[in-house]
Tab-separated table of C-alpha atoms and ligand atoms in Angstrom:
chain	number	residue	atom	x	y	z
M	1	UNK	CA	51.995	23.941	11.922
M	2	UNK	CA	52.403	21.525	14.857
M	3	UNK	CA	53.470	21.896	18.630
M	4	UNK	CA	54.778	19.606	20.767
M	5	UNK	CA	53.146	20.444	24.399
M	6	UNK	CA	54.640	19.691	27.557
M	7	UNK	CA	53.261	20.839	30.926
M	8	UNK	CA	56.150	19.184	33.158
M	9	UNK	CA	55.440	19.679	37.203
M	10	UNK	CA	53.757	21.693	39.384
M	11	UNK	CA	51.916	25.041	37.808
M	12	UNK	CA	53.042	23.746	34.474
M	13	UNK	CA	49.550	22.280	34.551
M	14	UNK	CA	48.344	25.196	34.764
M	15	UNK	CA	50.280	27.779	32.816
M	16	UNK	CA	50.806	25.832	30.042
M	17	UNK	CA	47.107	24.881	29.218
M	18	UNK	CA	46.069	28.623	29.888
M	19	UNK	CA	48.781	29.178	26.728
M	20	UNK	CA	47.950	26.620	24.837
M	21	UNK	CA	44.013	28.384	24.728
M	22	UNK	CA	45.409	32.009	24.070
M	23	UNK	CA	47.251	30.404	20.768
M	24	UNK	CA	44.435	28.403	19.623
M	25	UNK	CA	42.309	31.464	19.257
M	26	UNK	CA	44.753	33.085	17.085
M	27	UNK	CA	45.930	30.045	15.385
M	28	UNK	CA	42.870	27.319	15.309
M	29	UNK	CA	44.273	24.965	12.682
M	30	UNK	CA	47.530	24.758	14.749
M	31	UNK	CA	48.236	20.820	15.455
M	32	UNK	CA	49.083	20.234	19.568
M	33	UNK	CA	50.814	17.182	20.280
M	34	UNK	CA	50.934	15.647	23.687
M	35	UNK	CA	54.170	14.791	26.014
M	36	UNK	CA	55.634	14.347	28.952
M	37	UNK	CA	58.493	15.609	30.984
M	38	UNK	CA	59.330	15.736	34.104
M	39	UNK	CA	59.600	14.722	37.959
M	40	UNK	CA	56.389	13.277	37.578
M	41	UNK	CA	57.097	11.563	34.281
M	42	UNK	CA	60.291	9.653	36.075
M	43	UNK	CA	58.017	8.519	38.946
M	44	UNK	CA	55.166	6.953	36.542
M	45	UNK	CA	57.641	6.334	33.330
M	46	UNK	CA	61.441	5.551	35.179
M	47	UNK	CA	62.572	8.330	33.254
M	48	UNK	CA	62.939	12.603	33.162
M	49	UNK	CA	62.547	12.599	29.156
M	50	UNK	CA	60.913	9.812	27.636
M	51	UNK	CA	62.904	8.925	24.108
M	52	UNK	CA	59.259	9.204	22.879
M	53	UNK	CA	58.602	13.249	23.958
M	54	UNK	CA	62.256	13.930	22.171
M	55	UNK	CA	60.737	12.508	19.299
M	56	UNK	CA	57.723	14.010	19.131
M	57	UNK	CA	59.385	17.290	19.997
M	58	UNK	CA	61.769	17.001	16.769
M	59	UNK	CA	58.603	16.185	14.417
M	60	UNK	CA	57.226	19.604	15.143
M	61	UNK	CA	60.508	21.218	15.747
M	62	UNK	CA	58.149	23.913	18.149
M	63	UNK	CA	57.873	23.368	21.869
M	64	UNK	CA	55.764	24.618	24.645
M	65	UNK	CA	57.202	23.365	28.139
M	66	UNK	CA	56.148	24.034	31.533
M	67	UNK	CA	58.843	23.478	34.137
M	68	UNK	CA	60.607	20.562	35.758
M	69	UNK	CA	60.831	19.646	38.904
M	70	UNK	CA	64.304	19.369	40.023
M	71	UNK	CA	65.330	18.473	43.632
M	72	UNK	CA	68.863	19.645	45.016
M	73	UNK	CA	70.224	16.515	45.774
M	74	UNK	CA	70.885	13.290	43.093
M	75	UNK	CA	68.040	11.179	42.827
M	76	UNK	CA	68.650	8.029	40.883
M	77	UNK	CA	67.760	7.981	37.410
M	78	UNK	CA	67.005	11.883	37.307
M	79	UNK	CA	68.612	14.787	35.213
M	80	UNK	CA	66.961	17.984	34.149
M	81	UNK	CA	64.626	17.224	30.958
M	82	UNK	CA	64.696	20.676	29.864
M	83	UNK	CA	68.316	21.175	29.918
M	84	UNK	CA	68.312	17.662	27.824
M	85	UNK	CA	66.033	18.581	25.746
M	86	UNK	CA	67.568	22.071	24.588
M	87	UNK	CA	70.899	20.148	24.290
M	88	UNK	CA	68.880	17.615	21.765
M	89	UNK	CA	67.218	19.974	19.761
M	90	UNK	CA	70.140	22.252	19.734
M	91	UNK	CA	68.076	25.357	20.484
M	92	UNK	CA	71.199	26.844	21.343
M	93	UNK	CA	70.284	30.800	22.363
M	94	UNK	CA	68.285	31.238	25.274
M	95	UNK	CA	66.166	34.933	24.832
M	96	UNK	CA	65.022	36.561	28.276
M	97	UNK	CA	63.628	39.742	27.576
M	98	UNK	CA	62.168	41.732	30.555
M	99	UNK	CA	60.180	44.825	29.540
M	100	UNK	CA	58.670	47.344	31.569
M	101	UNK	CA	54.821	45.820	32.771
M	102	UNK	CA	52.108	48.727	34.001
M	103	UNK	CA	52.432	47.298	37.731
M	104	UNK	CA	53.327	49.026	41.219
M	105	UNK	CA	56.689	46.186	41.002
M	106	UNK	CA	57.794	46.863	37.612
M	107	UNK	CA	60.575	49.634	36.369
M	108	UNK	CA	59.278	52.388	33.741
M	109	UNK	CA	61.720	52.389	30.798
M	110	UNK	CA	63.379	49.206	31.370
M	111	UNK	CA	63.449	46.860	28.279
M	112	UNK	CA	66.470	44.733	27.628
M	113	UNK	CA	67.245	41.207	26.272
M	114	UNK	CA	69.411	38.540	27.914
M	115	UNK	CA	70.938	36.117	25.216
M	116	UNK	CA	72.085	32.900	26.799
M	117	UNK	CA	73.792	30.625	25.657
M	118	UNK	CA	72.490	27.059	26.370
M	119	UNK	CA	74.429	24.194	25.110
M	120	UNK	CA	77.770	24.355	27.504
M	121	UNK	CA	79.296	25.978	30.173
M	122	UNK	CA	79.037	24.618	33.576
M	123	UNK	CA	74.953	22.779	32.208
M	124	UNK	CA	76.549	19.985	30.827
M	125	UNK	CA	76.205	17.604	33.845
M	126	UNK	CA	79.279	17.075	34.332
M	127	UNK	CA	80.017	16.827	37.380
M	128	UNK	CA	82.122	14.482	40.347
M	129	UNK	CA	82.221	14.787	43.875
M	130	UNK	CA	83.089	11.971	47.154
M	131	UNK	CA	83.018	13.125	50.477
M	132	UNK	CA	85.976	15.096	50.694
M	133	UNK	CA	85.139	17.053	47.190
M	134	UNK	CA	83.906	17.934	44.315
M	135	UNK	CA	84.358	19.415	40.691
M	136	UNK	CA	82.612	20.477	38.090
M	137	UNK	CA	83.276	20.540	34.824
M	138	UNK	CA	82.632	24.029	32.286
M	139	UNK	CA	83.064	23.809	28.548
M	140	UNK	CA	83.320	26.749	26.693
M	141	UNK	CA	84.203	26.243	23.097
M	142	UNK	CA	84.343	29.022	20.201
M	143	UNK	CA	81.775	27.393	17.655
M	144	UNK	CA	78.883	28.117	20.306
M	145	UNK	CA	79.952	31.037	21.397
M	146	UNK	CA	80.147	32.337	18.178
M	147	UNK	CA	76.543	30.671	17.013
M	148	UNK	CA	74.843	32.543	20.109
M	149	UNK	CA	76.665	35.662	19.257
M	150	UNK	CA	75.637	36.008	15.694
M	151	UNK	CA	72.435	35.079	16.928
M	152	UNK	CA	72.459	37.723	19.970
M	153	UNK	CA	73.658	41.012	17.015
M	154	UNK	CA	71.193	39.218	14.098
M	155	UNK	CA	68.676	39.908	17.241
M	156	UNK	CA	69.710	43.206	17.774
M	157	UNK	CA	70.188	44.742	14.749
M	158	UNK	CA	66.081	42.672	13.485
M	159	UNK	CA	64.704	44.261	16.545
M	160	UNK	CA	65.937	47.712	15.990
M	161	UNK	CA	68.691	47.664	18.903
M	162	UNK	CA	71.189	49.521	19.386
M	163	UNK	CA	73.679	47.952	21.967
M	164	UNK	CA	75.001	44.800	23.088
M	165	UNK	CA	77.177	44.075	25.837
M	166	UNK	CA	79.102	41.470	26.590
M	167	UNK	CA	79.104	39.760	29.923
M	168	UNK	CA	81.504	37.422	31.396
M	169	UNK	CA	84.399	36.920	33.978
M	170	UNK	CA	87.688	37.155	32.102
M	171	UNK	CA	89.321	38.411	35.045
M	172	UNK	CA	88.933	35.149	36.693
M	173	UNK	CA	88.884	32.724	34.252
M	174	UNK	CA	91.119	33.847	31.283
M	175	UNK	CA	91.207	30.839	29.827
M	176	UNK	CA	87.361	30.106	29.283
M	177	UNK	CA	85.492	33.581	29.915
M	178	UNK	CA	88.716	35.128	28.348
M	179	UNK	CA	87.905	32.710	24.992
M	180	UNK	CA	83.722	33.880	25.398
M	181	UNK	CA	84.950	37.118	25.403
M	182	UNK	CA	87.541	36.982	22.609
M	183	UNK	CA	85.156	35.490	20.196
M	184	UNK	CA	82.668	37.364	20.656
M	185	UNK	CA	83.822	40.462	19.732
M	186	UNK	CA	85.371	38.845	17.024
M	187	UNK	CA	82.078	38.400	15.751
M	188	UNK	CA	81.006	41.974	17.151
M	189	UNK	CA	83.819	43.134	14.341
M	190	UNK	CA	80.585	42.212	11.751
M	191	UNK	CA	78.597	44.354	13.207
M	192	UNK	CA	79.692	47.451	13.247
M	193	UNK	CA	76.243	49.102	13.386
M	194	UNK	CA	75.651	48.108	16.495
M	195	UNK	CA	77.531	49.792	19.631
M	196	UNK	CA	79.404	46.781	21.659
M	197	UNK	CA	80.411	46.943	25.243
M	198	UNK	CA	81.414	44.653	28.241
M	199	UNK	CA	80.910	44.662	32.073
M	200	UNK	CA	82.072	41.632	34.457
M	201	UNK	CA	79.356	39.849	35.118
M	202	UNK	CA	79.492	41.370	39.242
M	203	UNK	CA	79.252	44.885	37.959
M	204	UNK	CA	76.665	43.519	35.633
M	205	UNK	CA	74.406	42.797	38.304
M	206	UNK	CA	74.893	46.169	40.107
M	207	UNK	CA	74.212	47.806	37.535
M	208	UNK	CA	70.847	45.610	36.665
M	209	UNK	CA	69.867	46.516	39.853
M	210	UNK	CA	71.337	50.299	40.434
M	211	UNK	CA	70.320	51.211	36.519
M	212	UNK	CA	68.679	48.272	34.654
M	213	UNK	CA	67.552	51.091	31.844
M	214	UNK	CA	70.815	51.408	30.461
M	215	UNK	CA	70.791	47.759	29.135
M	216	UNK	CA	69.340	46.244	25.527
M	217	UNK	CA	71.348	43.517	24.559
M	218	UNK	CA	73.122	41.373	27.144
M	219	UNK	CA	75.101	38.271	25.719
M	220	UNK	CA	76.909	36.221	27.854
M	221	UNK	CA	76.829	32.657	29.360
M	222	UNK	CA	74.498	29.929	30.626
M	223	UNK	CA	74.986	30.406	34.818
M	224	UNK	CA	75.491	34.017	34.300
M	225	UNK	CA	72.688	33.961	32.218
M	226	UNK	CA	70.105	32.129	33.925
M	227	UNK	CA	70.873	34.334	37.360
M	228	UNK	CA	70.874	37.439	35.917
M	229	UNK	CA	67.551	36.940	33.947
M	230	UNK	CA	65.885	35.957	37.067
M	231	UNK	CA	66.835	39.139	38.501
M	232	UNK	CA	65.713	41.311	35.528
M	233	UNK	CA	62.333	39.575	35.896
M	234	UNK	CA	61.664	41.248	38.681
M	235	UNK	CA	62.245	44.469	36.845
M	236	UNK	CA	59.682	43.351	34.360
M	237	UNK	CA	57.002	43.190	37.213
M	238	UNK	CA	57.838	39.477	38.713
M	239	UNK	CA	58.651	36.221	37.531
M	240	UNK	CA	55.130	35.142	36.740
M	241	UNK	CA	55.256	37.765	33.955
M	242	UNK	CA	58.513	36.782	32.836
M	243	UNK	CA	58.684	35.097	29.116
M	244	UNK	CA	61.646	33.141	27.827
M	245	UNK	CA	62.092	30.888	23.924
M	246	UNK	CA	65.360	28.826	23.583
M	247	UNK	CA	65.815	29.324	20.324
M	248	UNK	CA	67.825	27.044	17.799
M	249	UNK	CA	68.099	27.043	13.663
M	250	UNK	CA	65.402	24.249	13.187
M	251	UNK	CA	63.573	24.213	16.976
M	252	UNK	CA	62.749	26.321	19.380
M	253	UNK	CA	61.292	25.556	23.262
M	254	UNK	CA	59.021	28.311	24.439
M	255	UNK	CA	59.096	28.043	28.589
M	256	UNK	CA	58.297	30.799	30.919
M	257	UNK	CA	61.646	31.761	33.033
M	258	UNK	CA	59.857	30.615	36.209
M	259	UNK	CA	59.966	27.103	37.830
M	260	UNK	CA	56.646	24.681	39.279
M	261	UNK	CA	56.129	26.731	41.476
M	262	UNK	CA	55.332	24.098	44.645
M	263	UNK	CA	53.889	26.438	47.252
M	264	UNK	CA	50.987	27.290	45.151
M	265	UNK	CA	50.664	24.612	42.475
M	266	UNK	CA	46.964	23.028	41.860
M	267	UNK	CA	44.959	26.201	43.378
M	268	UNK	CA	44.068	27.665	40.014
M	269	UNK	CA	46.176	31.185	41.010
M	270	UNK	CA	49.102	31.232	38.706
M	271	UNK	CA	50.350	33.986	36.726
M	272	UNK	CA	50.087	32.783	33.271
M	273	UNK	CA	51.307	35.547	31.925
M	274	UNK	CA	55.111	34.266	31.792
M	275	UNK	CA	53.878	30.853	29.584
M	276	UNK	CA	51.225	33.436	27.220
M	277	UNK	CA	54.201	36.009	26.416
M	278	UNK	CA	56.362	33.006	25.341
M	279	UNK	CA	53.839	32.010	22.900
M	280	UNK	CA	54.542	35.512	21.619
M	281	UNK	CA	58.062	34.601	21.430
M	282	UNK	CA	57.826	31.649	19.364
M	283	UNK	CA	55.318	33.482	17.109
M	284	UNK	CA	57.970	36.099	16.496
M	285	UNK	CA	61.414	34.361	16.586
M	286	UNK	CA	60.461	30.926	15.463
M	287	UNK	CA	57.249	31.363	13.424
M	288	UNK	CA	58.082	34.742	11.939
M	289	UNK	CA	54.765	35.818	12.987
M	290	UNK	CA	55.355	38.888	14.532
M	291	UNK	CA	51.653	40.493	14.282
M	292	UNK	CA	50.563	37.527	15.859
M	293	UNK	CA	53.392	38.033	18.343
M	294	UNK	CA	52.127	41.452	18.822
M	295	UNK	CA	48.690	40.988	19.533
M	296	UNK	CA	49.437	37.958	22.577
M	297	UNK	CA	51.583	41.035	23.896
M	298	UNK	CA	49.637	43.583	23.454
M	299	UNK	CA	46.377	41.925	25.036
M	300	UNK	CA	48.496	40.584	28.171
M	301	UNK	CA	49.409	44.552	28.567
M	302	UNK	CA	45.884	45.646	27.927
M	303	UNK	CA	44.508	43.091	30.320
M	304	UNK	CA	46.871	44.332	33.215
M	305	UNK	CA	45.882	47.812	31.953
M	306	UNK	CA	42.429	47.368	32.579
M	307	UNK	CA	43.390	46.578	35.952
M	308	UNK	CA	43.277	42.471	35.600
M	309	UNK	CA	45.370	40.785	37.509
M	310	UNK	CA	46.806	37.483	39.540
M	311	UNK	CA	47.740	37.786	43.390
M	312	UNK	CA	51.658	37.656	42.960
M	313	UNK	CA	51.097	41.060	40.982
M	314	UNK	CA	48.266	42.457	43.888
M	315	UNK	CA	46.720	40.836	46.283
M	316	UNK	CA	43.032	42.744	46.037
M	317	UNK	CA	41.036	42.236	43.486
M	318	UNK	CA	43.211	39.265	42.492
M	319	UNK	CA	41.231	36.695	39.836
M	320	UNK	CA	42.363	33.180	38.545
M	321	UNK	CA	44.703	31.749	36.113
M	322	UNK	CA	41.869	30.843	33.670
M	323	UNK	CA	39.907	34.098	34.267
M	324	UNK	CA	42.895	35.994	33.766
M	325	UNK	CA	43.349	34.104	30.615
M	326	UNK	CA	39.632	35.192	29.426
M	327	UNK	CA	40.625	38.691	29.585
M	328	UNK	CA	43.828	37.933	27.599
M	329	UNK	CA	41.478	35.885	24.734
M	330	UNK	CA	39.052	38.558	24.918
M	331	UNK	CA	41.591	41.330	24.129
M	332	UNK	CA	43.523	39.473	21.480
M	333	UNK	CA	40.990	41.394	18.635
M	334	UNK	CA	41.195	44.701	20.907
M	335	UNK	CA	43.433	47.777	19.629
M	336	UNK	CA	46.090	47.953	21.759
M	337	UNK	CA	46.799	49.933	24.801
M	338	UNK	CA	48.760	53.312	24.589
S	1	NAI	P1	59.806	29.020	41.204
S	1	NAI	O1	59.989	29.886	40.016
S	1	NAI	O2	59.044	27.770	41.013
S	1	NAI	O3	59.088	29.881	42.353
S	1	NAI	C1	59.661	31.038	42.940
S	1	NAI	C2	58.552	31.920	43.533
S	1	NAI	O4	57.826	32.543	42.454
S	1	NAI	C3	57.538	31.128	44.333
S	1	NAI	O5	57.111	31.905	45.415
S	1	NAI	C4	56.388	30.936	43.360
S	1	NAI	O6	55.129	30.822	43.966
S	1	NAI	C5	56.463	32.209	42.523
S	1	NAI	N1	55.971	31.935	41.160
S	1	NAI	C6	56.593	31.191	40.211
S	1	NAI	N2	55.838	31.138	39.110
S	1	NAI	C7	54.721	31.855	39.363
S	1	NAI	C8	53.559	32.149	38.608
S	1	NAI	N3	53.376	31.696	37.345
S	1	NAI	N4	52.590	32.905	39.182
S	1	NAI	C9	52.753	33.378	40.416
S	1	NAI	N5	53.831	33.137	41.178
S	1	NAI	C10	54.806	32.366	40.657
S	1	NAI	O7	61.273	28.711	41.772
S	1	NAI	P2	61.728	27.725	42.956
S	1	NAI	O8	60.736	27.756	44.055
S	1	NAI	O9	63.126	28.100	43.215
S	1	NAI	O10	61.743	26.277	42.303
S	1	NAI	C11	60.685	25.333	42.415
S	1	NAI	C12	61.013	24.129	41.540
S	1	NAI	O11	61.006	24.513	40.173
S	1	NAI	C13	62.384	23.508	41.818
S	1	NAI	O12	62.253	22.099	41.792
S	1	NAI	C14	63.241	23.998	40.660
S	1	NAI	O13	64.275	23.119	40.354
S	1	NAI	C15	62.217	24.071	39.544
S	1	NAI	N6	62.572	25.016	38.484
S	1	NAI	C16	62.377	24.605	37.195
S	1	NAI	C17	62.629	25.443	36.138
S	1	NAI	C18	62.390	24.922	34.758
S	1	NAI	O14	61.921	23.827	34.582
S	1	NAI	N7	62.663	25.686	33.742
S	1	NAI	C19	63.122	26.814	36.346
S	1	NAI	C20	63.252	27.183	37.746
S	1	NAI	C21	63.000	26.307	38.762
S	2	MG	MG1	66.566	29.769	36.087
C-alpha cells in the first residue's frame, strides 16, 4: 500500500505529520511518498501543483493533503492545487461527515454526512471579470451528478442510513439546480430503501443550525457543499475536529475540512484531530479497512474522553499537537469508549 503525502501551507506541517504517525502505527509496512503543493511550492517551484506531485499522487492512487494557501485576489501563476488535483484524479464525491464529539461546543445526537460533489459547478475556474464586471461560469452536467448520487445512496444504504436529502436551488436556477435535482432523484428511483427528501439549500442551513439532528445524508453541490459542511463542523465540536476524503473510483484525497490556519501556524497547537479522522476515512471508504477505520476513531474519542485536548476545544489544560497525538497512538490498542 502506498500514500502520496502532501502537507501544503501553514498547519499542514503540522497536522499532516501528526497523521501520518497515527497510521504508521496501525499500518507499519505502509509506503509514504513525498510531495508538494501549495503557496509555498509556487514561490520555491513557479508552480501550485508540480506535474511531478500529480504523478506521484496517481502511482499510489491514496492521498493525504494538508491545505493550500489561497489568497483572495489573482496572483500570477496561482490556482488552487487541491481543487486541481481532485479534478485530476477524478475523486469526484467529497464526504463531510460531522458527528457528535464529547466537548462543551459539540451537539449530542448530531451525525450526518455531506456528499459533495467536486468536479463542476461554479470550481471550475472559470471565471472573467474587467473593471466594470464580472461572470462566472457553473457547469452542471447529468453524468456527475448522477456519479456523486449513486455514490451519496451506495453510502447510505453501506453505512446503515436511512435518509438522504437533496439540496439545491431549483427555485432560482431551473435550468442547472433544476437538472441536479432532476437527476438525482432519478437515481433516488434505485433506491427505494432509502427515504429521499429535498430542502433549498437556505432552509437547509436553518435547519442545520435550528435542528442539525434531523439530517443523515445531505447530497447536493460543490459551493453549497463546501459552506454548509463548514457550518456542520461546528456542530461536530469545531473545525479542527472536522474530517473530510474526496473520494473517486480509483483515488481518493484524505484532507481535513479546515484551511492553514495562518494565525496560529508553526506554534505546535493545532488540532490534529481533523487530518487523524481522515485517515479513518480513507481506511474505511478507500482501503475497505473499516476496523482500522474504527480504531483511529475510536482512540481520537477516547483521547477527548479522557479529558485530552488542544486549546481551540478548551483553553485550560490545553496540550500540543504532537502530545495530543501520543494520546491518540497510545489509545489505538485501547477498547473503546462507551
Ligand atoms: P482556516 O480553516 O485556516 O481557519 C479558520 C479558523 O479555524 C482560524 O481561527 C484557525 O486558527 C482555526 N483552525 C483551523 N484549523 C485548526 C486546527 N487544526 N486546530 C485549531 N484551530 C484551527 O480558514 P481561513 O482562515 O478562512 O483560511 C486560511 C487559509 O487557508 C486561506 O488562504 C484559505 O484559502 C485556505 N484554505 C484552504 C483550504 C484547503 O486547502 N482545503 C480550506 C480552507 C481554507
Ligand atoms: Mg471549505
Amino acid at each position: 500500500m502506498r500514500l502520496c503525502v502532501i502537507e501544503g501551507d501553514g498547519v499542514g506541517h503540522e497536522v499532516i505529520p501528526a497523521a501520518v504517525r497515527v497510521l504508521k502505527a496501525l499500518l507499519p509496512d505502509l509506503e509514504l511518498h513525498y510531495a508538494e503543493a501549495g503557496f509555498e511550492c509556487l514561490e520555491r517551484l513557479g508552480t501550485p501543483l508540480p506535474d511531478e506531485t500529480i504523478k506521484i499522487a496517481e502511482e499510489c492512487g491514496a492521498v493525504l493533503f494538508g491545505a493550500a494557501e489561497s489568497p483572495s485576489y489573482p496572483v500570477e501563476g496561482y490556482y488552487s492545487p487541491i481543487i486541481a488535483l481532485r479534478q485530476r484524479l477524478k475523486a469526484y464525491a467529497n464526504l463531510r461527515p460531522t458527528r457528535y464529539m464529547p466537548v462543551s461546543t459539540a451537539r449530542p445526537g448530531v451525525d450526518f454526512i455531506i456528499v459533495r460533489e467536486n468536479t463542476e459547478d461554479l470550481y471550475t475556474g472559470d471565471e472573467s471579470a474587467d473593471d466594470m464586471g464580472a461572470s462566472a461560469h457553473k457547469i452542471i452536467t447529468r453524468a456527475a451528478t448522477e456519479r456523486v448520487a449513486h455514490r451519496a445512496y451506495r453510502l447510505a444504504r453501506e453505512n446503515g442510513r436511512r435518509k438522504v436529502t437533496i439540496v439545491h436551488k431549483a427555485n432560482v436556477l431551473p435550468k442547472s439546480d433544476g437538472l441536479f435535482r432532476r437527476v438525482a432523484f432519478e437515481v433516488a428511483e434505485q433506491y427505494k430503501d432509502i427515504i429521499t427528501d429535498e430542502l433549498l439549500v437556505d432552509t437547509a442551513a436553518y435547519w442545520m443550525v435550528k435542528s442539525p439532528n434531523q439530517f443523515d445524508v445531505l447530497l447536493t453541490q460543490n459551493l453549497y457543499g463546501d459552506i454548509l459542511s463548514d457550518m456542520g463542523a461546528a456542530w461536530g465540536g469545531g473545525l479542527g475536529l472536522a474530517p473530510a476524503l474526496n473520494l473517486g473510483d480509483e483515488a481518493a484525497i484524505a484532507e481535513p475540512v479546515h484551511g492553514t490556519a495562518p494565525d496560529i501556524a508553526g506554534k505546535g497547537v493545532a488540532n490534529p484531530s481533523g487530518a487523524i479522522l481522515s485517515v479513518a476515512l480513507l481506511l474505511r471508504h478507500h482501503w475497505l479497512m473499516p476496523d482500522l477505520a474504527q480504531r483511529v476513531e475510536d482512540a481520537v474519542r477516547g483521547a477527548i474522553v479522557r479529558g485530552f485536548h488542544t486549546f481551540d476545544i478548551e483553553s485550560v489544560n490545553a496540550i500540543g499537537t504532537n502530545e495530543f497525538t501520543d494520546k491518540v497512538i497510545e489509545l489505538l490498542n485501547d477498547t473503546p469508549p462507551v
